[in-house]
PDB file of C-alpha atoms in Angstrom:
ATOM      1  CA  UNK K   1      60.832  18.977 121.291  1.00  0.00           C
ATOM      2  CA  UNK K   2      60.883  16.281 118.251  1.00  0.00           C
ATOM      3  CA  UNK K   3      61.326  12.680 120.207  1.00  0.00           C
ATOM      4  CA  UNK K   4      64.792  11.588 119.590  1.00  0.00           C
ATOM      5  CA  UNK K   5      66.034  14.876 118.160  1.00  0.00           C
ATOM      6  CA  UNK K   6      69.002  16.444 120.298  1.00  0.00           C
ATOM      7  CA  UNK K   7      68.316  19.792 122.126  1.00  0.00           C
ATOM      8  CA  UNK K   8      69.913  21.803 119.872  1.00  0.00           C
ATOM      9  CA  UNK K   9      68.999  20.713 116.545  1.00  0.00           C
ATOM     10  CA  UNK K  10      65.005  20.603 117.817  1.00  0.00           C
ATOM     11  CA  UNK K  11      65.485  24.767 118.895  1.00  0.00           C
ATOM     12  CA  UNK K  12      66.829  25.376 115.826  1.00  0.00           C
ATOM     13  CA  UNK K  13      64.229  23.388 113.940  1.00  0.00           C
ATOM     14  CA  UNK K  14      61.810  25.187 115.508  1.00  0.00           C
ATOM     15  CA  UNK K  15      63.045  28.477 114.901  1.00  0.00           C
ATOM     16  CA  UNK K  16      63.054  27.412 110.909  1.00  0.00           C
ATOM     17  CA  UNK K  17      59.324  26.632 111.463  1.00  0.00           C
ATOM     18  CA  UNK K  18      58.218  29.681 112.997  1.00  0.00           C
ATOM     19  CA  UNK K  19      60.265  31.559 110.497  1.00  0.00           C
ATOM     20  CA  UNK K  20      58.501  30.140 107.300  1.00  0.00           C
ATOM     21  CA  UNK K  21      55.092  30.918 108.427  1.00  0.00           C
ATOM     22  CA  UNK K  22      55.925  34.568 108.507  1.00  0.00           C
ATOM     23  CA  UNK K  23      53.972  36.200 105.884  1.00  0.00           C
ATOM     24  CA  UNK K  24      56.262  36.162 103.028  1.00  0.00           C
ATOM     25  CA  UNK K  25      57.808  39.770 101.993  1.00  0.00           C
ATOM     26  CA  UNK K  26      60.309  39.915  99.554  1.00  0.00           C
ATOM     27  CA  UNK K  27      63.865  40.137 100.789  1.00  0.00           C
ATOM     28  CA  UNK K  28      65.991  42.336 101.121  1.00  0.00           C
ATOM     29  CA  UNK K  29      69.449  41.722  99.500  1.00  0.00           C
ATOM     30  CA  UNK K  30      71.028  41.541 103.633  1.00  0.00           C
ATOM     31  CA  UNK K  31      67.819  39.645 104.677  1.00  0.00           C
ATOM     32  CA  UNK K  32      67.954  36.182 105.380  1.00  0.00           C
ATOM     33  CA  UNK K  33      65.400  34.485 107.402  1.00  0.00           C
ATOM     34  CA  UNK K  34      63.153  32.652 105.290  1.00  0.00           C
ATOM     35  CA  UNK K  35      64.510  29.731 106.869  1.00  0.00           C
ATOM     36  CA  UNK K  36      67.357  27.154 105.905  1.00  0.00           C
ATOM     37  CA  UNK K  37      67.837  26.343 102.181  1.00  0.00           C
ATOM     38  CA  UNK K  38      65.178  28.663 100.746  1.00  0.00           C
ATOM     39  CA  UNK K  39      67.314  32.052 100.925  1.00  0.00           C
ATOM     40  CA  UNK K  40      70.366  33.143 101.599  1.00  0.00           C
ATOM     41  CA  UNK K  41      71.589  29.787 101.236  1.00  0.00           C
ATOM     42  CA  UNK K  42      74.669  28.630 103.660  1.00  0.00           C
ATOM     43  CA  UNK K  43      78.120  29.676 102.571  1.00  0.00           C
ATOM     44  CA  UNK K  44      79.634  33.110 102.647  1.00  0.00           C
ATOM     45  CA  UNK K  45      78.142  36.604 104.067  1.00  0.00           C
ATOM     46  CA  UNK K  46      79.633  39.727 102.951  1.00  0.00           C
ATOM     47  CA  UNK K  47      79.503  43.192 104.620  1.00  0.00           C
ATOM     48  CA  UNK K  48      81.270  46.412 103.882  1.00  0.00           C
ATOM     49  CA  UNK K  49      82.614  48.212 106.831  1.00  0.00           C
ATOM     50  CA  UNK K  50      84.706  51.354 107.524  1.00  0.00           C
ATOM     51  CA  UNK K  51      87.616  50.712 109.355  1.00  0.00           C
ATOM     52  CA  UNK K  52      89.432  52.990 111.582  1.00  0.00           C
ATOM     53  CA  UNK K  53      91.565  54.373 108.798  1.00  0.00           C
ATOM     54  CA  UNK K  54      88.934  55.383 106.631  1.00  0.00           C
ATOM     55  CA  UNK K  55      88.885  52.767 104.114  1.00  0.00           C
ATOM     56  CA  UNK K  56      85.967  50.048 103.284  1.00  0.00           C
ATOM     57  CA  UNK K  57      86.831  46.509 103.810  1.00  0.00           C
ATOM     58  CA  UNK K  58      84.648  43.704 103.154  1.00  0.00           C
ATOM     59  CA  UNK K  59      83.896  41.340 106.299  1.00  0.00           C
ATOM     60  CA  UNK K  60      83.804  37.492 105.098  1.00  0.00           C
ATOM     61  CA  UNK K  61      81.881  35.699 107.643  1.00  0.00           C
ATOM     62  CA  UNK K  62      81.619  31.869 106.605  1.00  0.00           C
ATOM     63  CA  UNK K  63      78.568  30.024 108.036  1.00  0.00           C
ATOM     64  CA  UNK K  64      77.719  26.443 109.222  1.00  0.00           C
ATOM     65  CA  UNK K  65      74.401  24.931 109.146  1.00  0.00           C
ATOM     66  CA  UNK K  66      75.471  22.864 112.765  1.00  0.00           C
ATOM     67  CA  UNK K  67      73.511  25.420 114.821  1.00  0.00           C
ATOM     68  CA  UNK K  68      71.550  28.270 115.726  1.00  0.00           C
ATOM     69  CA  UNK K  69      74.731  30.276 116.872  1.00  0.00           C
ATOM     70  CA  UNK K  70      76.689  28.864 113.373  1.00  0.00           C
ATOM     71  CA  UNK K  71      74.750  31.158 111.063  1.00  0.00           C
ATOM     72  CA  UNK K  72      74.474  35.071 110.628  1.00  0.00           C
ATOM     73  CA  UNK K  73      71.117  36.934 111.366  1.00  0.00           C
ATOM     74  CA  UNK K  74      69.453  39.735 110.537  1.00  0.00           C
ATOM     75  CA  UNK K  75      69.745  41.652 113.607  1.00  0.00           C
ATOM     76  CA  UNK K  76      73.347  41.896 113.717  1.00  0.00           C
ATOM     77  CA  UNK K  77      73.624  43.155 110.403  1.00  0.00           C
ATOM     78  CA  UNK K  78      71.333  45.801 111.143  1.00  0.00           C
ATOM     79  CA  UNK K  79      73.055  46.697 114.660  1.00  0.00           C
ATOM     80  CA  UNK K  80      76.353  46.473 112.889  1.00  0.00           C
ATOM     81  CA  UNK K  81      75.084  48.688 110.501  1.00  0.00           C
ATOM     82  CA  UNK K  82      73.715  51.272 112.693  1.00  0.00           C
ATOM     83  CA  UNK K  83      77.025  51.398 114.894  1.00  0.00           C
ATOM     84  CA  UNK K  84      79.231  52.379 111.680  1.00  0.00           C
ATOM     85  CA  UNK K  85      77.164  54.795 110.658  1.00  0.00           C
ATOM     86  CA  UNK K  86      76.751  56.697 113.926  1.00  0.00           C
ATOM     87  CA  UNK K  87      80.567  56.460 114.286  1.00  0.00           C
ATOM     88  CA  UNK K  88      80.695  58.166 111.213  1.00  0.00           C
ATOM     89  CA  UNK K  89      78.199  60.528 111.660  1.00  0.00           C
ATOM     90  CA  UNK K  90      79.069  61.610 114.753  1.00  0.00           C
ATOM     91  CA  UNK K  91      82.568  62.871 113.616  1.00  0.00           C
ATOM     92  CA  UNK K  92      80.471  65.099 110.940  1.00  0.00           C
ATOM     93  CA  UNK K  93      78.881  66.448 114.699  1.00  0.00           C
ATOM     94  CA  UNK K  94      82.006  67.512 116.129  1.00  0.00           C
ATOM     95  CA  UNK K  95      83.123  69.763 113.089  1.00  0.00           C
ATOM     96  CA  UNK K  96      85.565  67.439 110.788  1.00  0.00           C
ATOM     97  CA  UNK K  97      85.682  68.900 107.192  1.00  0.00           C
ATOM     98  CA  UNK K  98      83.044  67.433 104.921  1.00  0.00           C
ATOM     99  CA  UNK K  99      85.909  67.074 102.405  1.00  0.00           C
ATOM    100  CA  UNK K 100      88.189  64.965 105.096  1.00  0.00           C
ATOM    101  CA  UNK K 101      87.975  61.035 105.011  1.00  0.00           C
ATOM    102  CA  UNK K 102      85.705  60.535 107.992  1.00  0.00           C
ATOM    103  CA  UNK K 103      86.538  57.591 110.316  1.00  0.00           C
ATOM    104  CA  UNK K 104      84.472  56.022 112.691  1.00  0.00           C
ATOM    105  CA  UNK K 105      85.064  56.409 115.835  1.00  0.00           C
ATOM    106  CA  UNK K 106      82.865  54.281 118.292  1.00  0.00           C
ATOM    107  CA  UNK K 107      83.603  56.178 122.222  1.00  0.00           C
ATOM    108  CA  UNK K 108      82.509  59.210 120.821  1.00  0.00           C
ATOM    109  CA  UNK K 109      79.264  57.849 118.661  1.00  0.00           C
ATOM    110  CA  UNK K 110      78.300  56.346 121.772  1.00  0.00           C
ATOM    111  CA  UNK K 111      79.481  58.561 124.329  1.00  0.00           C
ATOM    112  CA  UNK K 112      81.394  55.906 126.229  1.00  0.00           C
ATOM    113  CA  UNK K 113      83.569  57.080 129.188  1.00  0.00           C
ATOM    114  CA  UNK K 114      86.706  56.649 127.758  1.00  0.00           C
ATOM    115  CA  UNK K 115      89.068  58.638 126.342  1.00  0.00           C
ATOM    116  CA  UNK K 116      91.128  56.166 123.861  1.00  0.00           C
ATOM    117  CA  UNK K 117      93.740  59.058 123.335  1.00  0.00           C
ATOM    118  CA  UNK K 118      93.973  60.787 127.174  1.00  0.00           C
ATOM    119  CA  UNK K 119      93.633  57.304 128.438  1.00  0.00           C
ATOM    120  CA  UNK K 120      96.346  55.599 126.484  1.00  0.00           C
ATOM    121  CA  UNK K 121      94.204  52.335 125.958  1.00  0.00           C
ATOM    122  CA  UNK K 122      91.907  51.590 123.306  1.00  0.00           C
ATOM    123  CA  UNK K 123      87.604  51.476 123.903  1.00  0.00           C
ATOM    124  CA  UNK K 124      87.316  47.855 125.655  1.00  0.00           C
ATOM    125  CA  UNK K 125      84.223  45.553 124.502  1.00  0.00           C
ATOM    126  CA  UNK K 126      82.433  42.515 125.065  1.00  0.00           C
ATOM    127  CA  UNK K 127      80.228  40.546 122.877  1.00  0.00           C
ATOM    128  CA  UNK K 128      78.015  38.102 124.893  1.00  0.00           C
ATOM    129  CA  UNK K 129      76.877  35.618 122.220  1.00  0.00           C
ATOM    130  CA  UNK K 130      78.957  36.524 119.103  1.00  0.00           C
ATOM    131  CA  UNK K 131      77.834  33.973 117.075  1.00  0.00           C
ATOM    132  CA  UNK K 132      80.179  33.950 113.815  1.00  0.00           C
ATOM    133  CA  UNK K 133      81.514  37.089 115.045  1.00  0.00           C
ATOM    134  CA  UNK K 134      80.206  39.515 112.408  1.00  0.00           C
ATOM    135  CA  UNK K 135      79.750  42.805 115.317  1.00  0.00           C
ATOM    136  CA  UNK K 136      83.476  41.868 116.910  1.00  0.00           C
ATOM    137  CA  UNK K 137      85.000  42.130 113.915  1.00  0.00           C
ATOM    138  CA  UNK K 138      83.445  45.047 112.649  1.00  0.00           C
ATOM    139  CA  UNK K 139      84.136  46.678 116.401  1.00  0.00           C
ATOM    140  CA  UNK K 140      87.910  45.598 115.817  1.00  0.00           C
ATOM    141  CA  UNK K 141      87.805  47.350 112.431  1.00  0.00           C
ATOM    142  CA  UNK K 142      86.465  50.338 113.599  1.00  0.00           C
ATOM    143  CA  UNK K 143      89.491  50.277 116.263  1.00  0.00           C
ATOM    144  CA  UNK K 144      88.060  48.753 118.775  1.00  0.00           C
ATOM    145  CA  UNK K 145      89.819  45.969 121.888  1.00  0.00           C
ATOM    146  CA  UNK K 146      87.212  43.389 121.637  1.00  0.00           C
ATOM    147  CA  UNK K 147      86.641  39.755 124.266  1.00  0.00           C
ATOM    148  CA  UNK K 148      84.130  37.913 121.592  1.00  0.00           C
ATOM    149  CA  UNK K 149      82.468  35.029 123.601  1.00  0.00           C
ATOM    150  CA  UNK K 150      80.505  32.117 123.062  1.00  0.00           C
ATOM    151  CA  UNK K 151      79.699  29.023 124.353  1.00  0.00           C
ATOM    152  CA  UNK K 152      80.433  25.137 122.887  1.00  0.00           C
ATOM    153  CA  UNK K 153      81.419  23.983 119.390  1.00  0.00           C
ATOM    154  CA  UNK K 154      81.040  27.397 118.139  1.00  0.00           C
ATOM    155  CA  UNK K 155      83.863  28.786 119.827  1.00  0.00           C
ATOM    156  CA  UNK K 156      85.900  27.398 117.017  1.00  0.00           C
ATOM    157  CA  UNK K 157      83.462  28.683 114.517  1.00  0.00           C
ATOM    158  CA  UNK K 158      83.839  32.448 116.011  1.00  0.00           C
ATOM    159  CA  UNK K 159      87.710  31.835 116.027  1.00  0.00           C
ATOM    160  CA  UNK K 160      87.675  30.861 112.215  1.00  0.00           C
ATOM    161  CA  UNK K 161      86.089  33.806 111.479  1.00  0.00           C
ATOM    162  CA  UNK K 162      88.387  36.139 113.000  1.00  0.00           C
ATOM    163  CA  UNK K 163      91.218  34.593 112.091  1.00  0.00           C
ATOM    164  CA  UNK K 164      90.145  34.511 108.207  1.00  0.00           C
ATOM    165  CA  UNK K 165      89.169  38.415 108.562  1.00  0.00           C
ATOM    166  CA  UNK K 166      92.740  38.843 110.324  1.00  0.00           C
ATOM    167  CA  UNK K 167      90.991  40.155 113.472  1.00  0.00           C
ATOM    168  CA  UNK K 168      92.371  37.624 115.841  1.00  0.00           C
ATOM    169  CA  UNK K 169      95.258  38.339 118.403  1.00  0.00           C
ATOM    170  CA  UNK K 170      95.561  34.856 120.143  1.00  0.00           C
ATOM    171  CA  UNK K 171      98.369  33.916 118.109  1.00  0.00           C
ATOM    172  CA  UNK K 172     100.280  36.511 120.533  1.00  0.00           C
ATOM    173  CA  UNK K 173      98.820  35.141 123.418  1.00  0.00           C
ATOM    174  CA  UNK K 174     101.351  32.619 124.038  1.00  0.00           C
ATOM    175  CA  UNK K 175     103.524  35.562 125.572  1.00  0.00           C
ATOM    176  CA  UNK K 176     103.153  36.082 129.342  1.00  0.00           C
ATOM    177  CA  UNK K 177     104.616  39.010 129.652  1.00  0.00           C
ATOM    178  CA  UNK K 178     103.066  41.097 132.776  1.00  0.00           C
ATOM    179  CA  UNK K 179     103.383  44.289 130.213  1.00  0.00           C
ATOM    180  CA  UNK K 180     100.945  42.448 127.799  1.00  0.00           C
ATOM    181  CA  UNK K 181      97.372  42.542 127.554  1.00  0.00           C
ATOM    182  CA  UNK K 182      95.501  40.369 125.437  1.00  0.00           C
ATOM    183  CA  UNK K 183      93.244  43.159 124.180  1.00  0.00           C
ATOM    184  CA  UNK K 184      94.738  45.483 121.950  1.00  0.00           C
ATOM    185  CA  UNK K 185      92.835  48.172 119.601  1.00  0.00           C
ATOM    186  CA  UNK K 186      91.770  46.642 116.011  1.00  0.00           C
ATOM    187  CA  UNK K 187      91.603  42.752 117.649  1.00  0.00           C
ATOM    188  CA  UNK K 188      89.298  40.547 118.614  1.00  0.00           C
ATOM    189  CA  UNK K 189      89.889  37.920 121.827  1.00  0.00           C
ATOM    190  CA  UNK K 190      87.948  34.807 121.157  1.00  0.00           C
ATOM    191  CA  UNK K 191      86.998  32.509 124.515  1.00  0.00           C
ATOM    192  CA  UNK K 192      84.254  30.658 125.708  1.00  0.00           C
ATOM    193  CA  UNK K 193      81.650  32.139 128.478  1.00  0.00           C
ATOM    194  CA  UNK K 194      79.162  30.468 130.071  1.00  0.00           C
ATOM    195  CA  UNK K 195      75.917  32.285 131.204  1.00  0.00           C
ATOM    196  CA  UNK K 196      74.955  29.886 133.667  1.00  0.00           C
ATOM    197  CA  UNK K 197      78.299  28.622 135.134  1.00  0.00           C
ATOM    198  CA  UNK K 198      78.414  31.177 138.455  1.00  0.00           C
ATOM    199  CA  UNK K 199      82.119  30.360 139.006  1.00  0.00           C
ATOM    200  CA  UNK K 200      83.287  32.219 135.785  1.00  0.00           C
ATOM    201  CA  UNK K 201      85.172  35.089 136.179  1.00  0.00           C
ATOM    202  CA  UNK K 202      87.016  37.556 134.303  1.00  0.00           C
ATOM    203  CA  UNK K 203      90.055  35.871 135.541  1.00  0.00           C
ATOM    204  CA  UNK K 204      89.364  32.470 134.049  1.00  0.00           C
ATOM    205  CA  UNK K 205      88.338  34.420 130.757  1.00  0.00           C
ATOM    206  CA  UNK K 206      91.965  36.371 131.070  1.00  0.00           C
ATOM    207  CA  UNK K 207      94.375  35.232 132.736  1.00  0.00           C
ATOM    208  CA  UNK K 208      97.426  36.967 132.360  1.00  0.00           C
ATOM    209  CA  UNK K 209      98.616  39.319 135.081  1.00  0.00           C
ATOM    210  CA  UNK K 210      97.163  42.301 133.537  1.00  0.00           C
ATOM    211  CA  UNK K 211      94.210  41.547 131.847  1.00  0.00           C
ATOM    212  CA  UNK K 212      92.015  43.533 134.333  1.00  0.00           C
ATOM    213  CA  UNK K 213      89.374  45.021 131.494  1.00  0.00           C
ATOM    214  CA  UNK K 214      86.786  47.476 132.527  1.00  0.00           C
ATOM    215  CA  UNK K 215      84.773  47.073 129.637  1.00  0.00           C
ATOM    216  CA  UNK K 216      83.605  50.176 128.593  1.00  0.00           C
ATOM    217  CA  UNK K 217      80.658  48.670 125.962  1.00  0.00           C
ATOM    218  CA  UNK K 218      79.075  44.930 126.065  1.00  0.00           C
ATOM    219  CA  UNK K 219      77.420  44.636 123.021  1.00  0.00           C
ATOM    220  CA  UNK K 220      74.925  41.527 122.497  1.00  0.00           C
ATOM    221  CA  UNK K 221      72.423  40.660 119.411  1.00  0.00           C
ATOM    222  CA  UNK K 222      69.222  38.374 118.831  1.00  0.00           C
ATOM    223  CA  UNK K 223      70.229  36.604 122.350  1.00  0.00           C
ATOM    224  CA  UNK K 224      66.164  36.935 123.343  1.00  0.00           C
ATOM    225  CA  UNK K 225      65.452  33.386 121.830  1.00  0.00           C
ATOM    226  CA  UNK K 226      63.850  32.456 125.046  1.00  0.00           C
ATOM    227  CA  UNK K 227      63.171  34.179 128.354  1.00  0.00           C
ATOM    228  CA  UNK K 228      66.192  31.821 130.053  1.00  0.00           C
ATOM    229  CA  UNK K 229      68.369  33.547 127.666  1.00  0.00           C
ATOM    230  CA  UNK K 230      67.120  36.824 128.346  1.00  0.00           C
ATOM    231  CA  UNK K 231      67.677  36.218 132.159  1.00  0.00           C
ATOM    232  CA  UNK K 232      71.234  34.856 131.200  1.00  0.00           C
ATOM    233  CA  UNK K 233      72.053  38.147 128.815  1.00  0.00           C
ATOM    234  CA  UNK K 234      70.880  39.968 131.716  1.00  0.00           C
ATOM    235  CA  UNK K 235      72.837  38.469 134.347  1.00  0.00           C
ATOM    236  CA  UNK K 236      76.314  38.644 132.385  1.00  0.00           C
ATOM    237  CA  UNK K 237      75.357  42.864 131.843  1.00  0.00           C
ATOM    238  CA  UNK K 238      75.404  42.819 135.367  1.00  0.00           C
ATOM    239  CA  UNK K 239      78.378  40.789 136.040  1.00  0.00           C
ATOM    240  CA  UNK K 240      81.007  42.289 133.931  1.00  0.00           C
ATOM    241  CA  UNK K 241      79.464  45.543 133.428  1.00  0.00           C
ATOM    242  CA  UNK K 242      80.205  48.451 135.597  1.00  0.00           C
ATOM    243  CA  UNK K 243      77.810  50.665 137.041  1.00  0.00           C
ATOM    244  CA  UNK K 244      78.327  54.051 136.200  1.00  0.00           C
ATOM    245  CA  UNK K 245      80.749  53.525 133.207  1.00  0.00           C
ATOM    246  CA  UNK K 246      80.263  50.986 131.267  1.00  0.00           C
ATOM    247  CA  UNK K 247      76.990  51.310 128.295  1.00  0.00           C
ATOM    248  CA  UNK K 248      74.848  48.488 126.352  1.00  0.00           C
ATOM    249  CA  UNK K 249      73.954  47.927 123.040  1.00  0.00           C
ATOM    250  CA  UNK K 250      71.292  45.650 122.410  1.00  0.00           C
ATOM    251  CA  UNK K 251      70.054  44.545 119.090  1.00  0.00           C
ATOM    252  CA  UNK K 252      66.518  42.800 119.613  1.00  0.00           C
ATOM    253  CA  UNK K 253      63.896  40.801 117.284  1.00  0.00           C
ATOM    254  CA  UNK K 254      61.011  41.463 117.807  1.00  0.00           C
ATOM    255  CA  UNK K 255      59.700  37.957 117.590  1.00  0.00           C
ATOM    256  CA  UNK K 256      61.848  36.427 119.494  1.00  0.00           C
ATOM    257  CA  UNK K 257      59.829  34.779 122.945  1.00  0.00           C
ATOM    258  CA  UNK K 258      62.356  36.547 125.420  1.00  0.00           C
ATOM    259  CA  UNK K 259      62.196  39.726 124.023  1.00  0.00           C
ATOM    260  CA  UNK K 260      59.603  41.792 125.821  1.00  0.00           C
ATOM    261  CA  UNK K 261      60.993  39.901 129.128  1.00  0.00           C
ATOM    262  CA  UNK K 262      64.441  41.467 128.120  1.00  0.00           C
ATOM    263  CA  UNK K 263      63.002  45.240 127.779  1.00  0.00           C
ATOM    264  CA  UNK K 264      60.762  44.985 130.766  1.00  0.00           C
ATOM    265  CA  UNK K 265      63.515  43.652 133.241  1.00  0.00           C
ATOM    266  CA  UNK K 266      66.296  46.051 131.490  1.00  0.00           C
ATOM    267  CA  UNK K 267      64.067  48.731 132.260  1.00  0.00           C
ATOM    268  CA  UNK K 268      63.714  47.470 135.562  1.00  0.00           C
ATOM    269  CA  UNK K 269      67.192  47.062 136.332  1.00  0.00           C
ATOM    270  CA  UNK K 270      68.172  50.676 135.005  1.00  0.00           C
ATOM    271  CA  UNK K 271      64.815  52.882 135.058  1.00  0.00           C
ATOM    272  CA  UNK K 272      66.775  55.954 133.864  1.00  0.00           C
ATOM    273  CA  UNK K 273      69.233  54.284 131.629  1.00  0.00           C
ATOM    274  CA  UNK K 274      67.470  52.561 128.928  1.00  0.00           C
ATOM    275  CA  UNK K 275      66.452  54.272 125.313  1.00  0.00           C
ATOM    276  CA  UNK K 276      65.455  52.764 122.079  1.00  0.00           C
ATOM    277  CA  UNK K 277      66.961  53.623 118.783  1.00  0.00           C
ATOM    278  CA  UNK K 278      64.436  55.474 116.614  1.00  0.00           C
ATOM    279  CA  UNK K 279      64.251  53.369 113.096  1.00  0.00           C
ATOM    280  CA  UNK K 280      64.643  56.361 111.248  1.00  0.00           C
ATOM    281  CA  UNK K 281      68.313  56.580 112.310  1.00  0.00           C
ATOM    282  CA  UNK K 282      69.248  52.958 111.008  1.00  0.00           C
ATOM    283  CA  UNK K 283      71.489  52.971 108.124  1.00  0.00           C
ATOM    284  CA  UNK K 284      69.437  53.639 104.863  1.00  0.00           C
ATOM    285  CA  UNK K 285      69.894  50.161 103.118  1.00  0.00           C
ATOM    286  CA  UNK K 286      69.264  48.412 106.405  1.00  0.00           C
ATOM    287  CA  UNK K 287      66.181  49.943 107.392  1.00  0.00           C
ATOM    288  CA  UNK K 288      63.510  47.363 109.260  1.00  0.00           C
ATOM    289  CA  UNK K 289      60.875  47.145 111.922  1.00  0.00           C
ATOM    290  CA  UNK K 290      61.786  43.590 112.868  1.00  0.00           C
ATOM    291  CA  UNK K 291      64.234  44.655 114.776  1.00  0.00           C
ATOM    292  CA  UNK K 292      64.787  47.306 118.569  1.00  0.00           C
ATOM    293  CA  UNK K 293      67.846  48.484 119.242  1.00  0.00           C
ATOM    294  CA  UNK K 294      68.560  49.970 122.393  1.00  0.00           C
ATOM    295  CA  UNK K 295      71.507  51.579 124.681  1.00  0.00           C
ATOM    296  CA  UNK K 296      71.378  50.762 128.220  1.00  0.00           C
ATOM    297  CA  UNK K 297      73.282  52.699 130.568  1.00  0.00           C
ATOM    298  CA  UNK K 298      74.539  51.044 133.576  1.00  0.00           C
TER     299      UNK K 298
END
């Protein structure tokens, strides 16, 4: 770490300086780490998605150069990405019409066990490290309950994002009914989670009388910066996950330090239940090998 420089600003200082001494490839018109200022420069990120009616919305995510988690990378574009177009594809799988307006639908892409229709509730998510949001709100779009977490000053970051892509529900939070939940399809829940504090609980994170999620996906991206993170990712899986229902999706960068630690102790943790992506089923104008994704079953 640079003497006198503060924690944060020296990691993501760092990460600029590995960054730039990647060969240099030409971009791609989603790429964007070339490092700060040179590409891509801070301001707006746009992103088509298909929502859960059928129709393509742009995603506005507005970035801040105050930290590592204040900016939009790669890898959740591409996992974001991936996730709409298996949605989509996978209703072509079950028989709709070729001619009908296909709509993504995430439980069955990802065969999640849950039934948003025979179940009466919508498919239940958490992001661990959501960054500027960009995968909650697409989730929320795609119809989707989503608890987006993060930890510090960019809690209000990941708010302002939601709330400027109308995905946030916390204005209706200030109701305490009992019949309310706080996670309703098409909305993202925005609170702070920290990895390392042991006393969290779902409780703190919810409060209201019945806010008892079983998440039925956690989703996480580029959260392998260091092999402390990966333990931390890790930890939270296991924590609100539930064994035997609820699945992973894991969006990974290859260079990242933790990375390999992350896929060796998944693997370790769920021998049967982890399997990678193949590259060739990314979306077509987000195809890389900088990036793994893979689904972990619990």
């Amino acid at each position: 770490m640079l003497v006198g420089m503060p924690k944060a600003t020296a990691s993501l200082a760092h990460l600029e300086e590995t960054l730039l001494k990647r060969h240099p490839v030409p971009l791609r018109s989603w790429e964007r780490e070339t490092g700060r200022g040179v590409h891509h420069a801070f301001g707006e990120y746009r992103l088509m998605i298909t929502t859960s009616n059928g129709a393509a919305e742009e995603v506005i995510i507005e970035e801040s150069c105050t930290s590592i988690a204040t900016r939009v990378w790669d890898c959740a574009v591409v996992t974001t990405k991936w996730l709409e177009r298996r949605s989509l594809l996978s209703q072509m799988e079950i028989g709709m019409s070729s001619s009908s307006t296909l709509v993504p639908d995430v439980a069955t892409a990802l065969k999640l066990n849950v039934d948003p229709l025979k179940d009466s509730r919508p498919t239940q998510v958490l992001e661990l490290g959501a960054g500027l949001g960009l995968l909650s709100i697409c989730l929320a779009k795609m119809g989707a309950a989503v608890l987006s977490t993060e930890y510090g000053a960019a809690v209000a970051h990941l708010k302002k994002n939601c709330v400027q892509n109308n995905a946030d529900v916390s204005q209706y939070y200030h109701d305490a009914s009992p019949t309310r939940t706080t996670l309703s399809s098409g909305s993202v829940l925005c609170r702070e989670l920290d990895w390392y504090k042991t006393t969290e609980t779902l409780r703190s994170l919810l409060p209201l009388e019945n806010d008892t999620p079983v998440f039925d996906l956690i989703v996480v991206t580029d959260c392998s910066l260091s092999t402390r993170d990966s333990i931390g990712v890790l930890d939270m899986i296991q924590k609100y996950g539930t064994r035997g229902h609820t699945k992973c999706l894991v969006g990974l960068c290859r260079e990242r330090e933790g990375t390999s630690f992350f896929i060796d102790n998944a693997q370790k943790l769920y021998p049967s239940g982890v399997s990678v992506v193949p590259t060739a089923e990314y979306h077509e104008q987000y195809q890389t090998n900088r990036h793994i994704i893979l689904l972990i079953e619990l």
